[in-house]
CSV table of C-alpha atoms in Angstrom, one decimal:
chain,number,residue,atom,x,y,z
I,1,MET,CA,119.3,80.9,111.5
I,2,VAL,CA,117.8,78.9,108.5
I,3,LYS,CA,119.2,75.7,108.0
I,4,LEU,CA,119.9,75.4,104.2
I,5,PRO,CA,120.4,72.3,102.2
I,6,VAL,CA,123.8,70.5,102.4
I,7,GLY,CA,126.2,72.2,100.3
I,8,VAL,CA,124.6,75.9,100.8
I,9,ASP,CA,126.6,78.3,102.8
I,10,ILE,CA,123.8,81.0,103.8
I,11,ASN,CA,126.5,84.3,103.5
I,12,ASN,CA,127.5,83.2,100.4
I,13,LEU,CA,124.0,82.8,99.3
I,14,ILE,CA,123.1,86.4,99.9
I,15,ASP,CA,126.1,87.4,98.4
I,16,ASP,CA,125.2,85.5,95.2
I,17,LEU,CA,121.4,86.9,95.4
I,18,ARG,CA,123.0,90.6,95.9
I,19,ILE,CA,124.8,90.5,92.6
I,20,PHE,CA,121.9,88.7,90.8
I,21,SER,CA,119.6,91.2,91.9
I,22,TRP,CA,121.5,94.5,90.7
I,23,GLU,CA,121.9,92.8,87.5
I,24,ALA,CA,118.3,92.4,87.4
I,25,ALA,CA,117.7,96.0,88.5
I,26,ASP,CA,119.9,97.2,85.5
I,27,ILE,CA,117.3,95.1,83.4
I,28,LEU,CA,114.6,96.8,84.7
I,29,ILE,CA,115.6,100.3,85.0
I,30,ASN,CA,117.0,100.1,81.3
I,31,TYR,CA,113.2,99.2,80.4
I,32,SER,CA,112.1,101.3,82.2
I,33,GLN,CA,113.4,104.4,80.6
I,34,LYS,CA,112.7,103.1,77.4
I,35,LEU,CA,108.9,103.5,78.4
I,36,LYS,CA,109.2,107.2,79.1
I,37,SER,CA,108.6,107.7,75.4
I,38,LEU,CA,104.9,108.4,75.2
I,39,ASP,CA,104.2,106.9,72.0
I,40,GLN,CA,106.2,103.4,73.3
I,41,LYS,CA,103.5,103.7,76.2
I,42,ASN,CA,100.8,104.4,74.7
I,43,LYS,CA,101.6,101.1,72.3
I,44,ILE,CA,101.3,98.9,75.4
I,45,ILE,CA,98.4,100.2,77.0
I,46,GLN,CA,96.3,99.7,73.9
I,47,ASN,CA,97.9,96.4,73.3
I,48,THR,CA,99.1,96.9,69.9
I,49,ASP,CA,102.6,96.0,70.5
I,50,ILE,CA,103.2,92.3,71.7
I,51,LYS,CA,106.7,92.3,72.1
I,52,ASP,CA,106.7,95.3,74.2
I,53,PRO,CA,109.4,96.8,77.0
I,54,VAL,CA,107.3,95.1,80.0
I,55,THR,CA,107.1,91.8,78.3
I,56,ILE,CA,110.7,91.6,77.4
I,57,ALA,CA,111.5,93.2,80.9
I,58,ASP,CA,109.7,90.7,82.7
I,59,LEU,CA,111.3,87.5,80.8
I,60,GLU,CA,114.7,88.7,80.5
I,61,VAL,CA,114.7,88.9,84.5
I,62,ASN,CA,113.2,85.6,84.8
I,63,ASP,CA,115.9,84.1,82.3
I,64,LEU,CA,118.8,85.7,84.5
I,65,ILE,CA,117.5,85.1,87.7
I,66,LEU,CA,116.7,81.2,86.8
I,67,LYS,CA,120.0,81.0,84.6
I,68,ARG,CA,122.3,82.0,87.5
I,69,MET,CA,121.0,80.3,90.1
I,70,LYS,CA,120.7,77.0,88.1
I,71,GLU,CA,124.6,77.5,87.3
I,72,LYS,CA,125.6,78.5,90.9
I,73,TYR,CA,123.3,75.8,92.4
I,74,ASN,CA,123.1,73.0,90.0
I,75,ASN,CA,123.9,69.9,92.4
I,76,ILE,CA,121.2,71.1,95.0
I,77,THR,CA,118.0,69.7,95.3
I,78,TRP,CA,115.4,72.5,95.2
I,79,LYS,CA,113.0,73.6,92.8
I,80,TYR,CA,111.8,76.4,90.9
I,81,LEU,CA,108.5,78.3,90.4
I,82,SER,CA,108.2,81.3,88.7
I,83,GLU,CA,105.4,83.6,87.5
I,84,GLU,CA,106.6,83.7,83.8
I,85,ASN,CA,107.3,79.8,84.1
I,86,THR,CA,103.5,78.9,85.2
I,87,LYS,CA,102.1,80.6,81.8
I,88,ILE,CA,104.0,77.9,79.8
I,89,ASN,CA,103.2,75.2,81.7
I,90,LEU,CA,106.7,74.5,83.1
I,91,ILE,CA,105.4,73.8,86.7
I,92,ASN,CA,104.5,70.4,87.9
I,93,ASN,CA,103.4,68.7,91.1
I,94,LEU,CA,106.5,67.4,92.2
I,95,GLU,CA,108.0,70.8,92.1
I,96,MET,CA,105.1,72.0,94.1
I,97,ASP,CA,106.0,69.4,96.8
I,98,SER,CA,109.7,69.9,97.0
I,99,GLU,CA,111.1,71.0,100.4
I,100,TRP,CA,113.1,73.7,98.9
I,101,LEU,CA,111.1,75.9,96.9
I,102,TRP,CA,112.5,79.2,95.1
I,103,ILE,CA,109.5,81.5,94.3
I,104,LEU,CA,110.6,84.1,91.4
I,105,ASP,CA,107.9,87.3,90.6
I,106,PRO,CA,110.5,89.1,88.1
I,107,LEU,CA,108.4,92.3,87.8
I,108,ASP,CA,105.9,92.8,90.3
I,109,GLY,CA,103.7,96.1,89.9
I,110,THR,CA,103.6,95.7,86.0
I,111,LYS,CA,100.8,98.8,86.0
I,112,ASP,CA,103.0,101.0,88.1
I,113,PHE,CA,106.1,100.1,86.0
I,114,ILE,CA,104.1,101.0,82.5
I,115,GLN,CA,102.8,104.3,84.5
I,116,GLY,CA,106.3,105.6,86.1
I,117,THR,CA,105.7,105.7,89.2
I,118,GLY,CA,108.2,103.6,90.6
I,119,ASP,CA,106.9,101.4,92.4
I,120,TYR,CA,107.4,98.0,90.9
I,121,ALA,CA,109.7,95.4,92.3
I,122,MET,CA,111.8,92.1,91.3
I,123,GLN,CA,110.9,89.4,94.6
I,124,PHE,CA,112.7,86.1,95.1
I,125,ALA,CA,111.9,83.9,98.0
I,126,LEU,CA,113.2,80.5,99.2
I,127,ASN,CA,110.4,78.5,101.0
I,128,HIS,CA,111.0,75.5,103.0
I,129,GLU,CA,108.0,73.0,103.6
I,130,LYS,CA,105.7,76.0,101.9
I,131,LYS,CA,106.6,78.5,104.4
I,132,PRO,CA,109.0,81.6,103.4
I,133,VAL,CA,112.3,81.5,105.4
I,134,ILE,CA,115.1,83.6,102.8
I,135,GLY,CA,113.9,86.7,100.8
I,136,VAL,CA,114.8,89.7,98.7
I,137,VAL,CA,112.9,92.4,97.4
I,138,LEU,CA,114.3,94.8,94.8
I,139,ILE,CA,113.2,98.1,93.9
I,140,PRO,CA,115.0,99.4,91.4
I,141,GLU,CA,113.6,103.0,91.3
I,142,LYS,CA,114.5,103.3,94.8
I,143,ASP,CA,118.0,101.7,94.8
I,144,GLU,CA,116.5,100.1,97.8
I,145,LEU,CA,117.5,96.1,98.1
I,146,TRP,CA,115.7,94.2,101.0
I,147,ILE,CA,117.0,91.2,102.4
I,148,SER,CA,116.2,88.4,104.6
I,149,ASN,CA,118.8,85.8,105.4
I,150,GLY,CA,116.2,84.2,108.1
I,151,LYS,CA,117.4,85.8,111.0
I,152,ASN,CA,117.9,89.4,110.1
I,153,VAL,CA,116.7,91.6,107.6
I,154,TRP,CA,118.2,94.9,106.2
I,155,CYS,CA,117.8,97.2,103.1
I,156,GLU,CA,120.8,98.3,101.3
I,157,ARG,CA,121.8,100.5,98.7
I,158,ARG,CA,123.9,99.5,95.3
I,159,ASP,CA,126.9,101.5,97.6
I,160,ASN,CA,126.7,98.6,99.9
I,161,SER,CA,125.4,101.4,102.0
I,162,LYS,CA,122.6,100.0,104.6
I,163,GLN,CA,119.2,102.0,105.7
I,164,SER,CA,117.8,101.3,109.3
I,165,PHE,CA,114.2,101.2,110.2
I,166,ASP,CA,112.2,100.5,113.4
I,167,LEU,CA,109.1,98.8,114.0
I,168,SER,CA,109.0,99.0,117.8
I,169,LEU,CA,106.1,101.8,117.8
I,170,GLU,CA,103.0,100.4,118.8
I,171,LYS,CA,99.6,102.9,117.4
I,172,ASP,CA,95.6,102.4,117.2
I,173,ILE,CA,94.2,102.2,114.2
I,174,SER,CA,93.0,105.6,114.2
I,175,GLU,CA,97.0,106.8,114.2
I,176,MET,CA,97.8,104.2,111.8
I,177,THR,CA,98.5,104.8,108.0
I,178,VAL,CA,97.1,101.9,105.6
I,179,VAL,CA,98.8,101.4,102.5
I,180,THR,CA,96.6,99.7,99.7
I,181,SER,CA,96.5,98.8,95.7
I,182,LYS,CA,96.9,101.6,93.5
I,183,ASN,CA,95.3,99.8,90.4
I,184,HIS,CA,93.5,96.7,92.0
I,185,ASN,CA,90.8,98.2,94.7
I,186,ASN,CA,87.3,97.7,94.3
I,187,LEU,CA,84.5,99.6,96.1
I,188,THR,CA,84.0,96.7,99.3
I,189,LEU,CA,87.9,97.4,100.3
I,190,LYS,CA,87.3,100.8,99.7
I,191,ASN,CA,84.2,101.3,102.2
I,192,LEU,CA,85.8,98.9,104.5
I,193,ILE,CA,89.0,101.5,104.5
I,194,ASP,CA,86.5,104.3,105.2
I,195,ARG,CA,85.1,102.4,108.1
I,196,LEU,CA,88.3,101.8,109.7
I,197,LYS,CA,88.8,105.4,109.9
I,198,PHE,CA,92.7,105.2,109.7
I,199,LYS,CA,94.6,108.5,110.2
I,200,LYS,CA,95.6,108.3,106.3
I,201,THR,CA,95.7,105.9,103.0
I,202,ILE,CA,98.4,105.9,100.4
I,203,GLU,CA,97.9,104.0,97.2
I,204,MET,CA,100.8,102.0,95.4
I,205,GLY,CA,101.5,99.4,93.3
I,206,SER,CA,103.6,96.2,94.0
I,207,ILE,CA,103.3,94.0,97.3
I,208,GLY,CA,106.8,94.0,97.7
I,209,CYS,CA,106.9,97.8,97.7
I,210,LYS,CA,103.4,98.1,99.9
I,211,ILE,CA,105.5,96.0,102.7
I,212,ALA,CA,109.2,97.4,102.0
I,213,SER,CA,106.9,100.9,102.8
I,214,ILE,CA,105.8,99.3,106.6
I,215,ILE,CA,109.6,98.4,107.4
I,216,ARG,CA,110.5,102.0,106.3
I,217,GLY,CA,108.3,103.6,108.5
I,218,ASP,CA,106.1,105.1,105.8
I,219,SER,CA,103.1,103.2,106.2
I,220,ASP,CA,101.9,101.0,109.4
I,221,ILE,CA,99.5,98.0,107.8
I,222,TYR,CA,98.6,96.8,104.4
I,223,ILE,CA,95.1,95.5,103.4
I,224,CYS,CA,94.1,93.2,100.6
I,225,LEU,CA,91.1,92.1,99.4
I,226,SER,CA,90.2,90.1,96.5
I,227,LEU,CA,86.5,89.4,95.8
I,228,PRO,CA,84.9,85.8,95.0
I,229,GLY,CA,85.3,85.4,91.1
I,230,LYS,CA,88.0,88.2,90.6
I,231,SER,CA,91.8,87.9,90.1
I,232,SER,CA,93.6,87.7,93.1
I,233,PRO,CA,97.3,88.1,94.4
I,234,LYS,CA,99.3,84.8,93.9
I,235,ASP,CA,102.2,83.0,95.9
I,236,TRP,CA,104.8,84.7,93.8
I,237,ASP,CA,103.1,88.4,94.8
I,238,PHE,CA,103.8,87.5,98.8
I,239,ALA,CA,106.6,85.0,99.3
I,240,ALA,CA,109.5,87.4,99.3
I,241,PRO,CA,107.8,90.4,101.2
I,242,GLU,CA,106.6,87.8,103.7
I,243,ALA,CA,109.9,86.6,104.3
I,244,ILE,CA,111.1,90.2,104.6
I,245,LEU,CA,108.1,91.4,107.1
I,246,ASN,CA,108.1,88.2,109.2
I,247,THR,CA,112.0,88.8,110.0
I,248,ALA,CA,111.8,92.6,110.8
I,249,GLY,CA,109.0,91.8,113.6
I,250,GLY,CA,105.6,92.1,111.5
I,251,ARG,CA,103.5,89.7,110.4
I,252,ILE,CA,101.3,88.6,107.1
I,253,THR,CA,98.2,86.6,107.8
I,254,ARG,CA,94.5,86.2,106.9
I,255,ILE,CA,92.0,88.3,108.4
I,256,ASN,CA,91.2,85.0,111.3
I,257,ASN,CA,95.0,85.3,112.0
I,258,GLU,CA,95.8,82.6,110.1
I,259,SER,CA,99.2,82.1,108.3
I,260,LEU,CA,99.1,82.1,104.3
I,261,ILE,CA,99.4,78.5,102.4
I,262,TYR,CA,101.3,78.3,99.8
I,263,GLY,CA,101.3,75.7,97.0
I,264,GLN,CA,97.5,75.7,96.9
I,265,THR,CA,95.7,75.1,93.5
I,266,GLY,CA,96.3,78.2,91.3
I,267,PHE,CA,98.7,79.7,93.5
I,268,GLU,CA,95.9,81.9,94.7
I,269,GLN,CA,96.1,84.3,97.5
I,270,GLY,CA,92.4,84.9,97.8
I,271,GLY,CA,89.9,86.9,100.5
I,272,LEU,CA,91.1,89.2,103.0
I,273,ILE,CA,94.8,89.0,103.9
I,274,ILE,CA,96.4,91.9,106.6
I,275,ALA,CA,100.0,92.9,107.1
I,276,SER,CA,101.0,94.8,109.9
I,277,LYS,CA,104.4,95.8,111.5
I,278,ASN,CA,104.1,94.4,114.6
I,279,ASN,CA,103.7,90.5,115.2
I,280,LYS,CA,102.4,91.2,119.1
I,281,ARG,CA,99.6,93.0,118.0
I,282,HIS,CA,98.7,91.4,114.7
I,283,LYS,CA,96.0,89.2,116.3
I,284,GLU,CA,94.3,92.3,117.7
I,285,ILE,CA,93.9,94.5,114.8
I,286,CYS,CA,92.8,91.5,112.5
I,287,LEU,CA,90.0,91.2,115.5
I,288,GLN,CA,89.4,94.8,115.4
I,289,ILE,CA,89.1,94.7,111.8
I,290,LYS,CA,87.0,91.4,111.5
I,291,GLU,CA,84.4,92.9,114.3
I,292,ILE,CA,84.0,95.9,112.3
I,293,ILE,CA,83.2,93.9,109.3
I,294,GLU,CA,80.7,91.3,111.3
I,295,LYS,CA,78.8,94.9,112.5
I,296,GLU,CA,78.4,95.9,108.6
I,297,ASN,CA,75.4,94.2,107.2
I,298,ASN,CA,76.4,95.4,103.5
I,299,PHE,CA,80.0,93.6,103.4
I,300,SER,CA,79.7,90.4,102.1
I,301,ILE,CA,83.4,89.4,102.8
I,302,ASN,CA,84.0,85.5,103.3
I,303,PHE,CA,86.4,84.9,106.4
């Protein structure tokens, strides 16, 4: 079990995260319903409406979570990193070097939120010395709240019922289902997935939703590739998903089986990242993928 700062009880903390998360779900579902209006959706897609439901939902969830945490834990010496706060320069180096740092993404999967697929999430994680140890991934449209307390991971619904899962099955790559990005694909990644010859490919938004699909058993592996000079996921995209997957028995690493490093300049998590459901076989899977890349002369991927 994670040893938290003095004055913080893990059970009380999880109870609070549960309450705050379902409050966030109400906000996200409310604005998601507003996007059912075709006219509203077209305005957002065409960038003609600055005060759109996506922006408002993002900011309201951000403000809700940070306000609730600061009200309840105002005497605890942890800091907060939020995607929204970085946009208005409220993060400094002192906070990045904090022993305990909460990392929040109030709305991961913005394009899916707009498109109405339901594959969006709220993600909130506690990093200890730049490693995720506690995390929640809320998927409102599926009525799923994934929670890791550092020792156990589970998925619960709003009625407090829990969903079972099993990560014990071992598969060869040819038997695996790969989940990949729906809105941020690139030709290099597509070619790589084609050459790996997975049994099936699923596309969806939100890294939290992808990792939940692995734990749930809908997929087996996630591959993320950010090309040099292009946009890449950030710390807030991976922290909470890594917390729940690691606790569940899976792993997220770079292609060389190296752990993700948080708190780097720009909060970037670029390059080739692999998430799989079995930490005992993860290194072997990374090696297989790397060998295929090295055999292909037309792949210009930096390890």
